[in-house]
CSV table of N, CA and C in Angstrom, one decimal:
chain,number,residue,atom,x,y,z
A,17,UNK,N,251.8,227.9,181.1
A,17,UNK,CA,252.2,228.0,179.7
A,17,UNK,C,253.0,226.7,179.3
A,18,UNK,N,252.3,226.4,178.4
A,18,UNK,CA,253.2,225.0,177.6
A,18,UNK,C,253.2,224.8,176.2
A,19,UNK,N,253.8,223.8,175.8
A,19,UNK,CA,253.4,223.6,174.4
A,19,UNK,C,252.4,223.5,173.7
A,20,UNK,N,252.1,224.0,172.8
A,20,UNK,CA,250.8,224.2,172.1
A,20,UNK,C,251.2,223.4,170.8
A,21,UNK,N,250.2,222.1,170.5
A,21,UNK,CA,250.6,221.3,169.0
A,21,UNK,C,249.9,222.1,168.1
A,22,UNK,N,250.0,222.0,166.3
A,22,UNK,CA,249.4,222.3,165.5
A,22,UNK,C,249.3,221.0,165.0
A,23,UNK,N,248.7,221.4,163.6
A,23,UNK,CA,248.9,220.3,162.4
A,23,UNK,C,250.5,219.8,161.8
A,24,UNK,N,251.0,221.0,161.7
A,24,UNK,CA,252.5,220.6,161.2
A,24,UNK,C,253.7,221.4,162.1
A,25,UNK,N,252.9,222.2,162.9
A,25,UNK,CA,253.6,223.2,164.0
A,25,UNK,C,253.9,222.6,165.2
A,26,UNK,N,254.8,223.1,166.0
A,26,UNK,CA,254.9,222.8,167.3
A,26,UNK,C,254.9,224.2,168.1
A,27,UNK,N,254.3,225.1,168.8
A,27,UNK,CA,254.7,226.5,169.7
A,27,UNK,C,255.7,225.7,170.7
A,28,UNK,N,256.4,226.3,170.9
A,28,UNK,CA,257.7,225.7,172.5
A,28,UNK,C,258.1,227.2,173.1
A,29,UNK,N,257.3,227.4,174.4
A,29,UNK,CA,257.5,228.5,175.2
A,29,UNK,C,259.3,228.9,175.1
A,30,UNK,N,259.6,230.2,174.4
A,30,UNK,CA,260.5,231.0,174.4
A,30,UNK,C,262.0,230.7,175.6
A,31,UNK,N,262.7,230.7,175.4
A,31,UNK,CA,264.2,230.7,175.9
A,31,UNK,C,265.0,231.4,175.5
A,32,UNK,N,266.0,231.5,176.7
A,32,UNK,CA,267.2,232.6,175.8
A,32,UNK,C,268.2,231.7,175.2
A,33,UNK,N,268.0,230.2,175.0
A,33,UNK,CA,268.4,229.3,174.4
A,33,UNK,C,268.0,229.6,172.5
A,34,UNK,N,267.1,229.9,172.7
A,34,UNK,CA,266.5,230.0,171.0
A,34,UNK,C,267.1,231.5,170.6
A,35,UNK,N,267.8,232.0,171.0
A,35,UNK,CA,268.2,233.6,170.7
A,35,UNK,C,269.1,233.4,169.4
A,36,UNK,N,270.2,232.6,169.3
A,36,UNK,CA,270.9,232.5,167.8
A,36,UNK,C,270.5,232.1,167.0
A,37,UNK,N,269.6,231.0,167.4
A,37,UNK,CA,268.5,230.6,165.7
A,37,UNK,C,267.2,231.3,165.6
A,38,UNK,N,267.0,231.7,166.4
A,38,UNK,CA,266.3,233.2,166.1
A,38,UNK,C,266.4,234.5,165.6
A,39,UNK,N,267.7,235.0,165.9
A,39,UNK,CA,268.3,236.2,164.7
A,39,UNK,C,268.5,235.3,163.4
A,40,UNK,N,268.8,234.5,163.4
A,40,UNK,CA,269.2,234.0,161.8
A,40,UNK,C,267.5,233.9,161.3
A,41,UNK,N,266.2,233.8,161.9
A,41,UNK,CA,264.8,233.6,161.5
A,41,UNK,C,264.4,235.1,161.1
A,42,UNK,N,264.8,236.1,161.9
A,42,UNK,CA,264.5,237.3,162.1
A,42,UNK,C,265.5,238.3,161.2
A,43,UNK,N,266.1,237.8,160.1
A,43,UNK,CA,267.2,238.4,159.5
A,43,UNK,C,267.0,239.0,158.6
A,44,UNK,N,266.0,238.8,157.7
A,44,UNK,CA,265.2,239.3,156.4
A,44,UNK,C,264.7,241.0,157.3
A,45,UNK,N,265.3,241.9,156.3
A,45,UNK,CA,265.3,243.3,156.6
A,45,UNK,C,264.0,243.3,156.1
A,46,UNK,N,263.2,243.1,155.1
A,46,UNK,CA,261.8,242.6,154.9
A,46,UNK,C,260.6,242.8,155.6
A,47,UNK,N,261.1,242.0,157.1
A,47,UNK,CA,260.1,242.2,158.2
A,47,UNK,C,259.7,243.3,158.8
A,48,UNK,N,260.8,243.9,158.9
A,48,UNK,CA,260.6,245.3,159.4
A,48,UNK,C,259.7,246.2,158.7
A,49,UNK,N,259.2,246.1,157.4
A,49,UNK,CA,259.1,247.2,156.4
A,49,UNK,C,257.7,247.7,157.1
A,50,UNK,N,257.1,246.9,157.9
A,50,UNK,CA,255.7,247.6,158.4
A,50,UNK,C,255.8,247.4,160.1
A,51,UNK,N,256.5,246.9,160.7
A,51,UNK,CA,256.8,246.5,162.0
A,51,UNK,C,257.9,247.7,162.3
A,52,UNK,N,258.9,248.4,161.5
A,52,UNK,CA,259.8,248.8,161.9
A,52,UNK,C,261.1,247.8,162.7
A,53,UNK,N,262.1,249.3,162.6
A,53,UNK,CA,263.2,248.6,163.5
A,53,UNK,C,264.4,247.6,162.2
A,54,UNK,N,265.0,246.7,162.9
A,54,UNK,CA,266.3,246.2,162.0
A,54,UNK,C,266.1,245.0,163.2
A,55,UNK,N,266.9,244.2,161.8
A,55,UNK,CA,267.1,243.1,162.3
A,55,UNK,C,268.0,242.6,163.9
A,56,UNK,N,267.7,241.8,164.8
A,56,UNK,CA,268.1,241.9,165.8
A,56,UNK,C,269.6,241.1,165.8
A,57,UNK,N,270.7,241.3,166.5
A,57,UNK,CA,271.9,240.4,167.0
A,57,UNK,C,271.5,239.5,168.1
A,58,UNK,N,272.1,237.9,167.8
A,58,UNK,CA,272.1,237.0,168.8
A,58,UNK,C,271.8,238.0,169.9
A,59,UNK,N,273.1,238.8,170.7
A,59,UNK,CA,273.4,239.2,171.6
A,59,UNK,C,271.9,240.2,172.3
A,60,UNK,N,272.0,240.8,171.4
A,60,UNK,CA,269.8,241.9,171.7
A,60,UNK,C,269.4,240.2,171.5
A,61,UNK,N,268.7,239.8,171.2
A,61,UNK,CA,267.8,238.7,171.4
A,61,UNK,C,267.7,238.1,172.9
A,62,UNK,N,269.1,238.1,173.0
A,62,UNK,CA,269.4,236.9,174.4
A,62,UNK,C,268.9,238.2,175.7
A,63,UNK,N,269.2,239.5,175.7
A,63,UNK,CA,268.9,240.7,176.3
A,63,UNK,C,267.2,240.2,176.4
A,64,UNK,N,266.8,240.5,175.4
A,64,UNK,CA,265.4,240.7,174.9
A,64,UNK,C,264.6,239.5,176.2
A,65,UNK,N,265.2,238.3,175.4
A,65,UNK,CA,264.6,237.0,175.8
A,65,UNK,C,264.5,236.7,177.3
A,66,UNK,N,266.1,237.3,177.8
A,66,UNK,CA,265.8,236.7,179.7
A,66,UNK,C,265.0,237.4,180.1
A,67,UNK,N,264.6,238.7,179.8
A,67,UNK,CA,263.7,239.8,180.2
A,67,UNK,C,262.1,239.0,179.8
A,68,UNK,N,261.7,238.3,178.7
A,68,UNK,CA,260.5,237.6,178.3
A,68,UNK,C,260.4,236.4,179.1
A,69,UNK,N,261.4,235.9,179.5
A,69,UNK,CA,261.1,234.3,180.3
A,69,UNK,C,260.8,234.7,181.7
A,70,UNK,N,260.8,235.8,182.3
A,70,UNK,CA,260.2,236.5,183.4
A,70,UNK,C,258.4,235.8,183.2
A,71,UNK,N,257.9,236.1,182.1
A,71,UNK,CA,256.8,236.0,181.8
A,71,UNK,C,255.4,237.0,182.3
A,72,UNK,N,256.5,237.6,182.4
A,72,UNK,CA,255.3,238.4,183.8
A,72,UNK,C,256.0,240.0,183.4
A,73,UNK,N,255.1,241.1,183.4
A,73,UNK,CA,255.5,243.0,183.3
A,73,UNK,C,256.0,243.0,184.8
A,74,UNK,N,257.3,243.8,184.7
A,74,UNK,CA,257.7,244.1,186.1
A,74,UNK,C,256.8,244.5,186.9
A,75,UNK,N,255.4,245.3,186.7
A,75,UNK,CA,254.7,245.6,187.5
A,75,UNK,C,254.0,244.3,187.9
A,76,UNK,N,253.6,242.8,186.8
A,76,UNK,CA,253.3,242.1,187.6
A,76,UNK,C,251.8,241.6,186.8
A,77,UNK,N,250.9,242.8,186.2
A,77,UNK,CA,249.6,242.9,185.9
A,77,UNK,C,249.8,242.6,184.2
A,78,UNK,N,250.5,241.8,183.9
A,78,UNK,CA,250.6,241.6,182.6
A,78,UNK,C,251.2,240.2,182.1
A,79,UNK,N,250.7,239.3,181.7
A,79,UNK,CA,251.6,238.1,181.6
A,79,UNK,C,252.4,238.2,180.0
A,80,UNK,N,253.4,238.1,179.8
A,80,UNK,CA,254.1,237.8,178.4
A,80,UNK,C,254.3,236.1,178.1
A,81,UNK,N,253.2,235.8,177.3
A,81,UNK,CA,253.6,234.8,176.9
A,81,UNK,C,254.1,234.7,175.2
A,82,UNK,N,255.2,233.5,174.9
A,82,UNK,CA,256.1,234.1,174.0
A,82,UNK,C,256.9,232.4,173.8
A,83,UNK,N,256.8,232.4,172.2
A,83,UNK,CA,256.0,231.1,172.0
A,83,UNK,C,257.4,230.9,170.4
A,84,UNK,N,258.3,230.2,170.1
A,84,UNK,CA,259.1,229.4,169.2
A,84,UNK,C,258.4,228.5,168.3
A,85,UNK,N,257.6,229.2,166.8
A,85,UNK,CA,257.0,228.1,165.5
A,85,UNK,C,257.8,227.6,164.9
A,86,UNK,N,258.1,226.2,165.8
A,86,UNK,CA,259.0,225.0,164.7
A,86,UNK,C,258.1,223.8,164.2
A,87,UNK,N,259.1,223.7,162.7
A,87,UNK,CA,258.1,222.7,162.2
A,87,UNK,C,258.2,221.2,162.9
A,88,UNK,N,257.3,220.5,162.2
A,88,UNK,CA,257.4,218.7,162.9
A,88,UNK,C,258.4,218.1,162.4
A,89,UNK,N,258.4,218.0,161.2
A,89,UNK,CA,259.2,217.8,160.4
A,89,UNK,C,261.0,217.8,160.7
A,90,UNK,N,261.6,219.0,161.4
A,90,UNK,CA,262.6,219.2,161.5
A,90,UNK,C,263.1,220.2,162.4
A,91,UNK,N,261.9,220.2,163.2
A,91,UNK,CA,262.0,221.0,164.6
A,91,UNK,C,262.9,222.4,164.3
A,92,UNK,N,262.9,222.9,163.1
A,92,UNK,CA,263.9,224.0,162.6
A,92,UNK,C,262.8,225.4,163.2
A,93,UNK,N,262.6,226.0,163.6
A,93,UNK,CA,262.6,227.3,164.2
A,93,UNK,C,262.2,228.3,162.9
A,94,UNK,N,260.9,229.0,162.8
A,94,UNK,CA,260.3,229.2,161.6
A,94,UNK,C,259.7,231.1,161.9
A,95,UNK,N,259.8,231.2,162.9
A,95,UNK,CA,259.1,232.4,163.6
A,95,UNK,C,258.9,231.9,165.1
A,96,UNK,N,258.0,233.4,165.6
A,96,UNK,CA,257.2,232.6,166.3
A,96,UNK,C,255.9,233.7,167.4
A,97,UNK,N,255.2,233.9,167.9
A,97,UNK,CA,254.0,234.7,168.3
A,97,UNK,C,253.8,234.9,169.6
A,98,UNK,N,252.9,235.6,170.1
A,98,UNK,CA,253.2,236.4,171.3
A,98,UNK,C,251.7,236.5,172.0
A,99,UNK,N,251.8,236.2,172.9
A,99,UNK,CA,250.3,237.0,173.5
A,99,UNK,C,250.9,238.2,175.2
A,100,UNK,N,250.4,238.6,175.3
A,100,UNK,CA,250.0,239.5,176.0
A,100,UNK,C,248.9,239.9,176.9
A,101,UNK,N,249.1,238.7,178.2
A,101,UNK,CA,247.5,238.8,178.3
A,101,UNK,C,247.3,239.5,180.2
A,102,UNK,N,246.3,240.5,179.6
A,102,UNK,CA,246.1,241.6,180.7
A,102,UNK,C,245.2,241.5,181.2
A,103,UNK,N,244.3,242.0,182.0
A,103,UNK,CA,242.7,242.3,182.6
A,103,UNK,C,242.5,241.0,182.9
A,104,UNK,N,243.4,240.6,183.9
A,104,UNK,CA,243.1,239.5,185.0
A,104,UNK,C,242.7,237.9,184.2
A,105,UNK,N,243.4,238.1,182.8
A,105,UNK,CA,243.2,236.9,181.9
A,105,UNK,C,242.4,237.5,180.7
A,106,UNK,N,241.7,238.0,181.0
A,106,UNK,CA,240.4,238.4,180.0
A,106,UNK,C,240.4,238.0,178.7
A,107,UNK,N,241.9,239.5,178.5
A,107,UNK,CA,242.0,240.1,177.0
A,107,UNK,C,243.4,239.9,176.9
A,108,UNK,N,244.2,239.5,175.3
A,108,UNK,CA,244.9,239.1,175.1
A,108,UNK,C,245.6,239.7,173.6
A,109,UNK,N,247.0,240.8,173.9
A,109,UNK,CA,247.0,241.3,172.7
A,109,UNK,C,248.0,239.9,171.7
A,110,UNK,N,247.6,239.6,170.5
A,110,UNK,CA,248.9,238.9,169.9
A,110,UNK,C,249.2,239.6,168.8
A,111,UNK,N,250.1,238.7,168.4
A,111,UNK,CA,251.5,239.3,167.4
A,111,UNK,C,252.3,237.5,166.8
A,112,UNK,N,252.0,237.5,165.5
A,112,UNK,CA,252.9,236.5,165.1
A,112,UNK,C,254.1,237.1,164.0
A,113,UNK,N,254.9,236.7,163.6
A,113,UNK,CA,256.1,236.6,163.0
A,113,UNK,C,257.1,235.5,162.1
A,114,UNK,N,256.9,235.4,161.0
A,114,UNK,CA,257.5,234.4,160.5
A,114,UNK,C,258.4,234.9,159.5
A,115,UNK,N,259.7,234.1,159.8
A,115,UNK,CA,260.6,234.4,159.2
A,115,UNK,C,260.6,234.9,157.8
A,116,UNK,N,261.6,235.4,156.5
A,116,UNK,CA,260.9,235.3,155.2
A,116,UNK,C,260.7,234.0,154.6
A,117,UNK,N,262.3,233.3,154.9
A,117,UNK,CA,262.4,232.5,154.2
A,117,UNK,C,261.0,231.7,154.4
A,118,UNK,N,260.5,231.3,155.1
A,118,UNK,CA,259.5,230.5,155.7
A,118,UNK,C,257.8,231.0,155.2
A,119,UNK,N,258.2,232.4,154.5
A,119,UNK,CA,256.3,232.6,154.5
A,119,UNK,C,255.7,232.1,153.1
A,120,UNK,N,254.5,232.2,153.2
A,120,UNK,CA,253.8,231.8,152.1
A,120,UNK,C,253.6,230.2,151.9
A,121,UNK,N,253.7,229.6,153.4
A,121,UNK,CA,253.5,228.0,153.1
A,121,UNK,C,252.4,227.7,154.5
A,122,UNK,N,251.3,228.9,154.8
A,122,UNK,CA,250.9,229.0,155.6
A,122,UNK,C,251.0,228.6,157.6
A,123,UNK,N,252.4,228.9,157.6
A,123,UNK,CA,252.2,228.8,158.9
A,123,UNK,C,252.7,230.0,160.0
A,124,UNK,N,252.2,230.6,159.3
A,124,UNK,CA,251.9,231.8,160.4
A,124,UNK,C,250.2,231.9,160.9
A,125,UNK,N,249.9,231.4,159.7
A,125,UNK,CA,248.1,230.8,160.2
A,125,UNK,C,247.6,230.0,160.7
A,126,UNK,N,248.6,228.9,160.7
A,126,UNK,CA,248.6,227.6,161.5
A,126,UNK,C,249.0,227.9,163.3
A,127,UNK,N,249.9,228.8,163.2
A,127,UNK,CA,250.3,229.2,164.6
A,127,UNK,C,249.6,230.0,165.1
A,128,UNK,N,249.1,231.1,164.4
A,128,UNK,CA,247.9,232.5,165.1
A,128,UNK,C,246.6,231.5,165.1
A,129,UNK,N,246.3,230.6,164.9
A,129,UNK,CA,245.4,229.6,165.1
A,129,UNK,C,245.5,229.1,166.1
A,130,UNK,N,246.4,228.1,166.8
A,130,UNK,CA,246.6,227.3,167.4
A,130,UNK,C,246.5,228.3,168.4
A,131,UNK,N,247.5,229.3,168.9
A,131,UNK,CA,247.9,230.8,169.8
A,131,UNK,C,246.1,230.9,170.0
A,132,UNK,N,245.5,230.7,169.3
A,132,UNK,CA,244.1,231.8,169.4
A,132,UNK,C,243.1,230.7,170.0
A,133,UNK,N,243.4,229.0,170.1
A,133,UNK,CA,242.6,228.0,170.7
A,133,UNK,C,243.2,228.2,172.1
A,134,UNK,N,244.0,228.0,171.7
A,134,UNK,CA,245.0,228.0,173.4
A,134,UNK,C,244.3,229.4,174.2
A,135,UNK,N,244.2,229.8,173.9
A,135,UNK,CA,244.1,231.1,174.5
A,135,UNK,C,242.6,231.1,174.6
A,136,UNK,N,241.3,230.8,174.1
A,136,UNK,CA,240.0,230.6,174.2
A,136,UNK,C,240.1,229.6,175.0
A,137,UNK,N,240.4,228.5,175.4
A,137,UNK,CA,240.8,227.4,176.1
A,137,UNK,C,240.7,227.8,177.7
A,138,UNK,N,241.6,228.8,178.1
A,138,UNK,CA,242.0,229.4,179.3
A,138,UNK,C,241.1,230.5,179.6
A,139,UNK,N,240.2,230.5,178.7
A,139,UNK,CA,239.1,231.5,179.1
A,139,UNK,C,239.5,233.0,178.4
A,140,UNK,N,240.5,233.6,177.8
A,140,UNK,CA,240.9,234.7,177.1
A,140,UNK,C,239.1,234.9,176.5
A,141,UNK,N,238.4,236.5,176.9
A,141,UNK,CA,237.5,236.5,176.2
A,141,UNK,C,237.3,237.8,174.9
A,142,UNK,N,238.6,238.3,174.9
A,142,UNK,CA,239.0,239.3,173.7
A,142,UNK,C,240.7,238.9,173.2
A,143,UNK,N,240.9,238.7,172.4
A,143,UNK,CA,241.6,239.0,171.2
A,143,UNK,C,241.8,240.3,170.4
A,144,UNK,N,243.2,240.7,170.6
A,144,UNK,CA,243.6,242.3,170.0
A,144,UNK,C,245.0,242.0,169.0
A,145,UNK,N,245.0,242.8,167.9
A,145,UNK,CA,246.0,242.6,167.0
A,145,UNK,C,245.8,244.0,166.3
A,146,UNK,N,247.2,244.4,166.6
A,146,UNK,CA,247.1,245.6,165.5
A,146,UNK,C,248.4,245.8,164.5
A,147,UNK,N,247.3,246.3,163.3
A,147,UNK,CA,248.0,245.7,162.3
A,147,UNK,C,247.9,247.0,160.8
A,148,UNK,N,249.2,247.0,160.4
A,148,UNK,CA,249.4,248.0,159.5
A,148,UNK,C,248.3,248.1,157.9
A,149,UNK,N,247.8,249.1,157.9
A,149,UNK,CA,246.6,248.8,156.8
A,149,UNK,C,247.4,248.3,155.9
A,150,UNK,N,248.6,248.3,155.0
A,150,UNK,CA,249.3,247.6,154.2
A,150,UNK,C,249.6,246.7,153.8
A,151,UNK,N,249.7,245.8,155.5
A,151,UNK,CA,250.4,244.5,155.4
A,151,UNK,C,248.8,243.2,155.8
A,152,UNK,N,248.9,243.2,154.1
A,152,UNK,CA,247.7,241.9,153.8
A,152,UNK,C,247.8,240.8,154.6
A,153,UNK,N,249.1,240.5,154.4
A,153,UNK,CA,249.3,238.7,155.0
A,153,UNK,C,248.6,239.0,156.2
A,154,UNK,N,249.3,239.9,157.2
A,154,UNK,CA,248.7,239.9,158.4
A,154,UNK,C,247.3,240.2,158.4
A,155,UNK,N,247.0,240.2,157.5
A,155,UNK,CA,245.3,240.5,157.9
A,155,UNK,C,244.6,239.4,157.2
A,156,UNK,N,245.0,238.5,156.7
A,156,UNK,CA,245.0,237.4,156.6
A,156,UNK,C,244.8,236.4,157.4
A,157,UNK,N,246.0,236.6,158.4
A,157,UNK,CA,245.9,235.7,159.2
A,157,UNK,C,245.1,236.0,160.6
A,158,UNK,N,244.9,237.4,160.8
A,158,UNK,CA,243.8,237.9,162.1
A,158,UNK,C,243.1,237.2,161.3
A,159,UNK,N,242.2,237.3,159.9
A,159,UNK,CA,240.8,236.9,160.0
A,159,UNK,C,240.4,235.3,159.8
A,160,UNK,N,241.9,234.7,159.9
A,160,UNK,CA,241.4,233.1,159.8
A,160,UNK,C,241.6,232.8,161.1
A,161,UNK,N,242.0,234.0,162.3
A,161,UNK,CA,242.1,232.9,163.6
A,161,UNK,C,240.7,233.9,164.3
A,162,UNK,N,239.7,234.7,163.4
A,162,UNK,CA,238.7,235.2,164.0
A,162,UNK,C,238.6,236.5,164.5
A,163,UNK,N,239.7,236.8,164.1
A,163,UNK,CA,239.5,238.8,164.6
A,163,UNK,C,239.2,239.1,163.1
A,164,UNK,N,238.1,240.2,163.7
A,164,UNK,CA,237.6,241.2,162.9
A,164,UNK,C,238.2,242.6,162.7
A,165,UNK,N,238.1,243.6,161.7
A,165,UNK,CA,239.0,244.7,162.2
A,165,UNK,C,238.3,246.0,162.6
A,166,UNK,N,238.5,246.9,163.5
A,166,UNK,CA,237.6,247.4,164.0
A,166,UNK,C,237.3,248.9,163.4
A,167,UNK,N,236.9,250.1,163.5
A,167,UNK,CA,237.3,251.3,163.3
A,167,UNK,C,238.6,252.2,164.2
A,168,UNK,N,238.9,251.5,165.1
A,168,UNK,CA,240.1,252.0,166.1
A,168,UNK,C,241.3,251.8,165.1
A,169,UNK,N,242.0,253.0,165.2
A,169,UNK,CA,243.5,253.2,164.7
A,169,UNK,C,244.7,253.7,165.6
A,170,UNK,N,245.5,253.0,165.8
A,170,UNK,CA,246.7,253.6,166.8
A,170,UNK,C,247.5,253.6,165.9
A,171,UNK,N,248.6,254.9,166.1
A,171,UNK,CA,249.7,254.8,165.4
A,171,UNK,C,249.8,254.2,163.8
A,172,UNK,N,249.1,254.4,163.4
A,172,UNK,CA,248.8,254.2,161.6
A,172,UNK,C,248.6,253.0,161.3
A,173,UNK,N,248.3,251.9,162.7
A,173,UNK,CA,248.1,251.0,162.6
A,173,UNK,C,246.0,250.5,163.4
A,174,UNK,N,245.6,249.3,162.6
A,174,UNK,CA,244.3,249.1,162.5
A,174,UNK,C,243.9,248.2,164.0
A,175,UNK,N,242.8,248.5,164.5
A,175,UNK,CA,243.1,247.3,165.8
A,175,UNK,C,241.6,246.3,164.8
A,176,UNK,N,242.4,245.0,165.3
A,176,UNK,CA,241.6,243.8,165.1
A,176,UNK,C,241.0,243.3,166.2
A,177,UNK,N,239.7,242.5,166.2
A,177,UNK,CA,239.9,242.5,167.5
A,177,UNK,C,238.2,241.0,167.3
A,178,UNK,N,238.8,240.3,168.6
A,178,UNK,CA,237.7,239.0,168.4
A,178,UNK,C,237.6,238.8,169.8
A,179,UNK,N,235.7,238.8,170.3
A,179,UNK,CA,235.2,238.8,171.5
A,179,UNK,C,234.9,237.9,171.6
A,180,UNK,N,234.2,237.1,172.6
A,180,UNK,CA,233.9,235.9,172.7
A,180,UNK,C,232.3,236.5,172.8
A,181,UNK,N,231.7,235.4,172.6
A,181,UNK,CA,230.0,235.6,172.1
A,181,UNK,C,229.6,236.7,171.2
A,182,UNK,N,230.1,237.6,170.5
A,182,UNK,CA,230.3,238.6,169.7
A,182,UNK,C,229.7,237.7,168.4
């Protein structure tokens, strides 16, 4: 796991260093409205985060990779996305996140992009996102990095999902 460039993005594999300017990214009660939950404290983040720089499910059969979208510009910390990748590399669930202040200047599509080369690169041959039938942006941004949405519903949520040769 390394840095992954964009066009105006940078991914920077997760720390429990980025935990304070990360609750201040994660602060907009906003996010939650389809995600659930409340905004996180420095203190839960840095909990959260040593537990993710493991990079690995305590059992072992799971890699968490987990990824800080700062711009070029000003290296300022904007969000940031997640993969999940199980079945011996295969398949790979993601999840992006962008702050409020930060949306609508498309880079949460520039990163679920970049997250989704990186990840075809290393051989990932499924892509999974699930995603609340409500929340457009995010379905927005599944279908510009190539997931389709499927008939599977979990939890009132849609699974998206992009195969390789499909």
């Amino acid at each position: 796991m390394g840095i992954i460039a964009a066009e105006r993005l940078t991914l920077w594999p997760l720390t429990v260093q980025d935990a304070d300017e990360m609750a201040e990214v994660l602060s907009g009660e906003e996010l939650y409205a389809f995600i659930g939950g409340a905004p996180p404290t420095p203190q839960e983040l840095r909990a959260r985060y040593a537990r993710l720089e493991a990079r690995r499910s305590p059992d072992g059969r799971q890699e968490w990779l987990n990824w800080i979208i700062r711009r070029d510009t000003d290296r300022r910390a904007v969000g940031y996305v997640q993969a999940t990748v199980a079945d011996e590399g295969r398949r790979a669930e993601v999840a992006w996140v962008v702050g409020t202040t930060w949306q609508g200047h498309g880079y949460a599509s520039e990163a679920a992009a970049a997250l989704a080369g990186w990840l075809r690169a290393r051989g990932v041959a499924r892509m999974e996102a699930h995603i609340h039938p409500d929340h457009h942006a995010s379905m927005a941004v599944a279908g510009r990095m190539g997931l389709v949405p499927t008939d599977h519903v979990e939890d009132g949520e849609r699974l998206w999902a992009w195969e390789a040769g499909a």
